[in-house]
Short mmCIF file of C-alpha atoms in Angstrom, two decimals:
data_model
loop_
_atom_site.label_atom_id
_atom_site.label_comp_id
_atom_site.label_asym_id
_atom_site.label_seq_id
_atom_site.Cartn_x
_atom_site.Cartn_y
_atom_site.Cartn_z
CA PRO A 247 -20.12 7.24 -13.73
CA GLY A 248 -20.28 3.97 -15.59
CA GLY A 249 -17.53 2.03 -17.28
CA ARG A 250 -18.15 3.64 -20.68
CA ASP A 251 -17.82 7.13 -19.17
CA ALA A 252 -14.56 6.16 -17.46
CA LEU A 253 -13.16 4.69 -20.68
CA ALA A 254 -14.23 7.77 -22.66
CA ARG A 255 -12.38 10.02 -20.18
CA PHE A 256 -9.33 7.77 -20.44
CA LEU A 257 -9.33 7.98 -24.23
CA ARG A 258 -9.43 11.79 -23.93
CA GLY A 259 -6.19 11.72 -21.89
CA GLY A 260 -7.35 10.72 -18.42
CA ARG A 261 -6.14 7.74 -16.43
CA VAL A 262 -8.02 4.52 -15.75
CA VAL A 263 -6.59 1.65 -13.75
CA PHE A 264 -7.68 -1.82 -14.81
CA PHE A 265 -7.84 -4.18 -11.81
CA VAL A 266 -7.24 -7.63 -13.27
CA ASP A 267 -5.26 -10.61 -12.04
CA ARG A 268 -5.43 -13.45 -14.55
CA ALA A 269 -3.05 -13.51 -17.50
CA VAL A 270 -5.94 -13.93 -19.96
CA ASP A 271 -7.67 -10.82 -18.57
CA ILE A 272 -4.43 -8.85 -18.79
CA LEU A 273 -4.16 -9.84 -22.47
CA HIS A 274 -7.74 -8.58 -23.01
CA VAL A 275 -6.74 -5.19 -21.56
CA LEU A 276 -3.68 -5.10 -23.81
CA ARG A 277 -5.82 -5.80 -26.89
CA LEU A 278 -8.29 -3.10 -25.83
CA SER A 279 -5.46 -0.60 -25.35
CA GLU A 280 -3.95 -1.47 -28.72
CA ARG A 281 -7.30 -1.09 -30.45
CA HIS A 282 -7.92 2.34 -28.90
CA GLY A 283 -4.34 3.62 -28.80
CA PHE A 284 -3.65 4.10 -25.08
CA ARG A 285 -1.07 2.82 -22.63
CA PRO A 286 -2.80 0.81 -19.90
CA VAL A 287 -2.20 0.86 -16.17
CA ILE A 288 -2.91 -2.59 -14.75
CA ALA A 289 -3.28 -3.22 -11.00
CA GLY A 290 -3.37 -6.46 -9.08
CA ALA A 291 -1.86 -8.49 -11.88
CA THR A 292 -0.93 -11.55 -9.84
CA GLY A 293 -0.61 -13.55 -13.07
CA ALA A 294 1.27 -10.81 -14.93
CA TRP A 295 4.56 -12.71 -14.81
CA GLN A 296 3.04 -15.15 -17.31
CA VAL A 297 2.57 -12.43 -19.94
CA ALA A 298 5.56 -10.23 -19.09
CA PRO A 299 6.89 -9.99 -22.68
CA GLN A 300 3.53 -8.75 -23.95
CA LEU A 301 3.28 -6.23 -21.11
CA ALA A 302 6.76 -4.92 -21.83
CA ALA A 303 6.01 -4.56 -25.54
CA SER A 304 2.80 -2.62 -24.79
CA GLY A 305 4.48 -0.05 -22.54
CA ALA A 306 1.94 -0.78 -19.81
CA THR A 307 2.59 0.03 -16.18
CA VAL A 308 1.76 -2.80 -13.80
CA ILE A 309 0.96 -2.02 -10.16
CA VAL A 310 1.70 -4.98 -7.91
CA ASP A 311 1.57 -5.80 -4.22
CA PRO A 312 4.83 -7.64 -3.50
CA LEU A 313 3.23 -9.44 -0.56
CA GLN A 314 0.46 -10.98 -2.65
CA ASN A 315 1.56 -14.58 -2.86
CA LEU A 316 -1.47 -16.40 -1.47
CA PRO A 317 -4.56 -16.36 -3.66
CA MET A 318 -7.54 -14.67 -2.04
CA THR A 319 -9.73 -15.45 -5.07
CA PHE A 320 -9.78 -17.94 -7.92
CA ASP A 321 -8.41 -15.20 -10.19
CA GLN A 322 -5.25 -14.99 -8.06
CA LEU A 323 -4.16 -18.64 -8.28
CA ASP A 324 -0.95 -17.64 -10.08
CA ALA A 325 0.25 -15.27 -7.34
CA ARG A 326 3.93 -15.45 -6.43
CA LEU A 327 6.35 -13.36 -4.39
CA ASP A 328 8.76 -12.70 -7.27
CA ASN A 329 6.10 -11.26 -9.61
CA ALA A 330 7.60 -7.73 -9.47
CA ALA A 331 11.12 -9.04 -10.09
CA LEU A 332 10.05 -11.19 -13.05
CA LEU A 333 8.15 -8.28 -14.57
CA ARG A 334 11.10 -5.87 -14.26
CA GLN A 335 13.51 -8.48 -15.66
CA ALA A 336 11.26 -8.63 -18.73
CA GLY A 337 11.35 -4.82 -19.08
CA VAL A 338 7.87 -4.07 -17.69
CA ARG A 339 7.31 -0.76 -15.90
CA VAL A 340 6.39 -1.70 -12.33
CA ALA A 341 4.83 0.35 -9.55
CA ILE A 342 4.23 -0.94 -6.04
CA SER A 343 1.09 -0.54 -3.96
CA GLN A 344 -0.75 -2.36 -1.22
CA PHE A 345 -4.11 -3.93 -1.97
CA ASP A 346 -5.06 -5.89 1.13
CA ASP A 347 -5.80 -2.90 3.39
CA LEU A 348 -7.58 -0.92 0.66
CA GLY A 349 -6.83 2.41 2.21
CA THR A 350 -4.20 5.04 2.74
CA HIS A 351 -3.94 4.60 6.51
CA ASN A 352 -1.09 2.15 5.94
CA ALA A 353 0.70 4.12 3.23
CA ARG A 354 3.69 4.15 5.58
CA LYS A 355 4.23 0.49 4.65
CA ILE A 356 5.05 1.26 1.02
CA ARG A 357 8.81 1.24 1.61
CA GLN A 358 8.50 -2.13 3.36
CA LEU A 359 6.65 -3.51 0.34
CA ALA A 360 9.45 -2.29 -1.91
CA GLY A 361 11.94 -3.99 0.44
CA ASN A 362 9.98 -7.24 0.12
CA ALA A 363 10.21 -6.95 -3.67
CA VAL A 364 13.99 -6.59 -3.32
CA ALA A 365 14.11 -9.62 -1.01
CA ASN A 366 12.36 -11.58 -3.76
CA GLY A 367 14.67 -10.65 -6.63
CA MET A 368 13.85 -7.10 -7.73
CA ALA A 369 16.82 -4.76 -8.09
CA TRP A 370 17.00 -2.15 -5.30
CA GLU A 371 16.99 0.77 -7.77
CA ASP A 372 13.93 -0.65 -9.54
CA ALA A 373 12.09 -1.04 -6.22
CA LEU A 374 12.82 2.58 -5.29
CA LYS A 375 11.56 3.75 -8.69
CA ALA A 376 8.46 1.56 -8.22
CA ILE A 377 7.40 3.73 -5.26
CA THR A 378 8.53 7.09 -6.69
CA ALA A 379 9.18 7.71 -10.39
CA GLU A 380 7.06 4.94 -11.93
CA PRO A 381 3.75 5.87 -10.26
CA ALA A 382 4.38 9.53 -11.16
CA ARG A 383 5.02 8.60 -14.79
CA ALA A 384 2.03 6.25 -14.98
CA PHE A 385 -0.34 8.94 -13.75
CA GLY A 386 1.04 11.77 -15.86
CA VAL A 387 2.69 13.87 -13.15
CA ALA A 388 6.36 12.93 -13.62
CA ASP A 389 7.10 16.44 -14.88
CA ARG A 390 6.31 17.74 -11.35
CA VAL A 391 7.03 14.90 -8.89
CA GLY A 392 8.52 11.42 -8.59
CA SER A 393 12.24 12.20 -8.68
CA ILE A 394 14.65 14.67 -7.16
CA GLU A 395 15.41 17.17 -9.92
CA VAL A 396 15.68 20.93 -10.23
CA GLY A 397 12.24 22.45 -10.72
CA LYS A 398 10.29 19.50 -9.30
CA ARG A 399 8.41 19.43 -6.03
CA ALA A 400 9.93 16.92 -3.65
CA ASP A 401 9.80 15.96 -0.03
CA LEU A 402 13.05 14.48 1.18
CA VAL A 403 13.63 11.99 3.99
CA LEU A 404 17.07 11.17 5.37
CA TRP A 405 17.32 7.67 6.88
CA ASN A 406 19.75 6.06 9.32
CA GLY A 407 20.13 3.12 6.92
CA ASP A 408 18.47 1.51 3.93
CA PRO A 409 15.07 3.21 3.45
CA LEU A 410 13.60 -0.06 2.15
CA ASP A 411 14.48 -1.84 5.41
CA VAL A 412 11.64 -1.87 7.93
CA THR A 413 14.05 -1.34 10.86
CA THR A 414 15.43 1.91 9.42
CA THR A 415 14.11 5.17 10.85
CA ALA A 416 13.96 8.72 9.54
CA THR A 417 16.55 11.14 10.94
CA ALA A 418 15.29 14.24 9.08
CA VAL A 419 12.27 15.14 6.96
CA PHE A 420 12.11 18.12 4.59
CA MET A 421 8.74 19.13 3.15
CA ASP A 422 8.52 22.05 0.74
CA GLY A 423 12.13 22.85 1.66
CA ARG A 424 11.43 23.08 5.40
CA ASN A 425 12.95 20.80 8.01
CA LYS A 426 10.01 19.26 9.91
CA PRO A 427 10.18 18.18 13.55
CA LEU A 428 10.17 14.44 14.10
CA VAL A 429 8.11 14.61 17.30
CA SER A 430 5.01 12.41 17.33
CA ARG A 431 2.86 10.52 19.80
CA GLN A 432 5.12 7.54 19.29
CA THR A 433 8.36 9.45 20.01
CA LEU A 434 6.84 11.14 23.08
#
């Protein structure tokens, strides 16, 4: 499907993620969303810190990679490690993802990325929400997942320390209410 089809689905209640980095492009997305009456989800957003007040006012969710501080393209010249922290301090809804691997095979690193955001000024609670509640809200599933509440589906992991610290390990994992064994190739 082309861009017009994707936008039409979005305007009917679907979700479209706009991958833009430069502040000027982010402002274009905000104007488009205002004109058509939707709340945008913006990913990449290495220059988002420059337009944080406008993003906060729009109600947009911004998906950032907290390790993106070196520009890989001309559009990413404004990349900085404290982007997530600056956005949250301005009241922007922030979610965390990883863009450099472009795949789910390294999804296990998401807690490390949140820890890096904390190391660069983001509040711990905001970083945890950025990998749980905020993505669920942005994609319209917060009524079912994203937080631990009665009636919601949740997997629960118990850690031997701070879950956003890369050296911390899981001591128990519960999926669908069942305690799962922690035996893997690595533990064997």
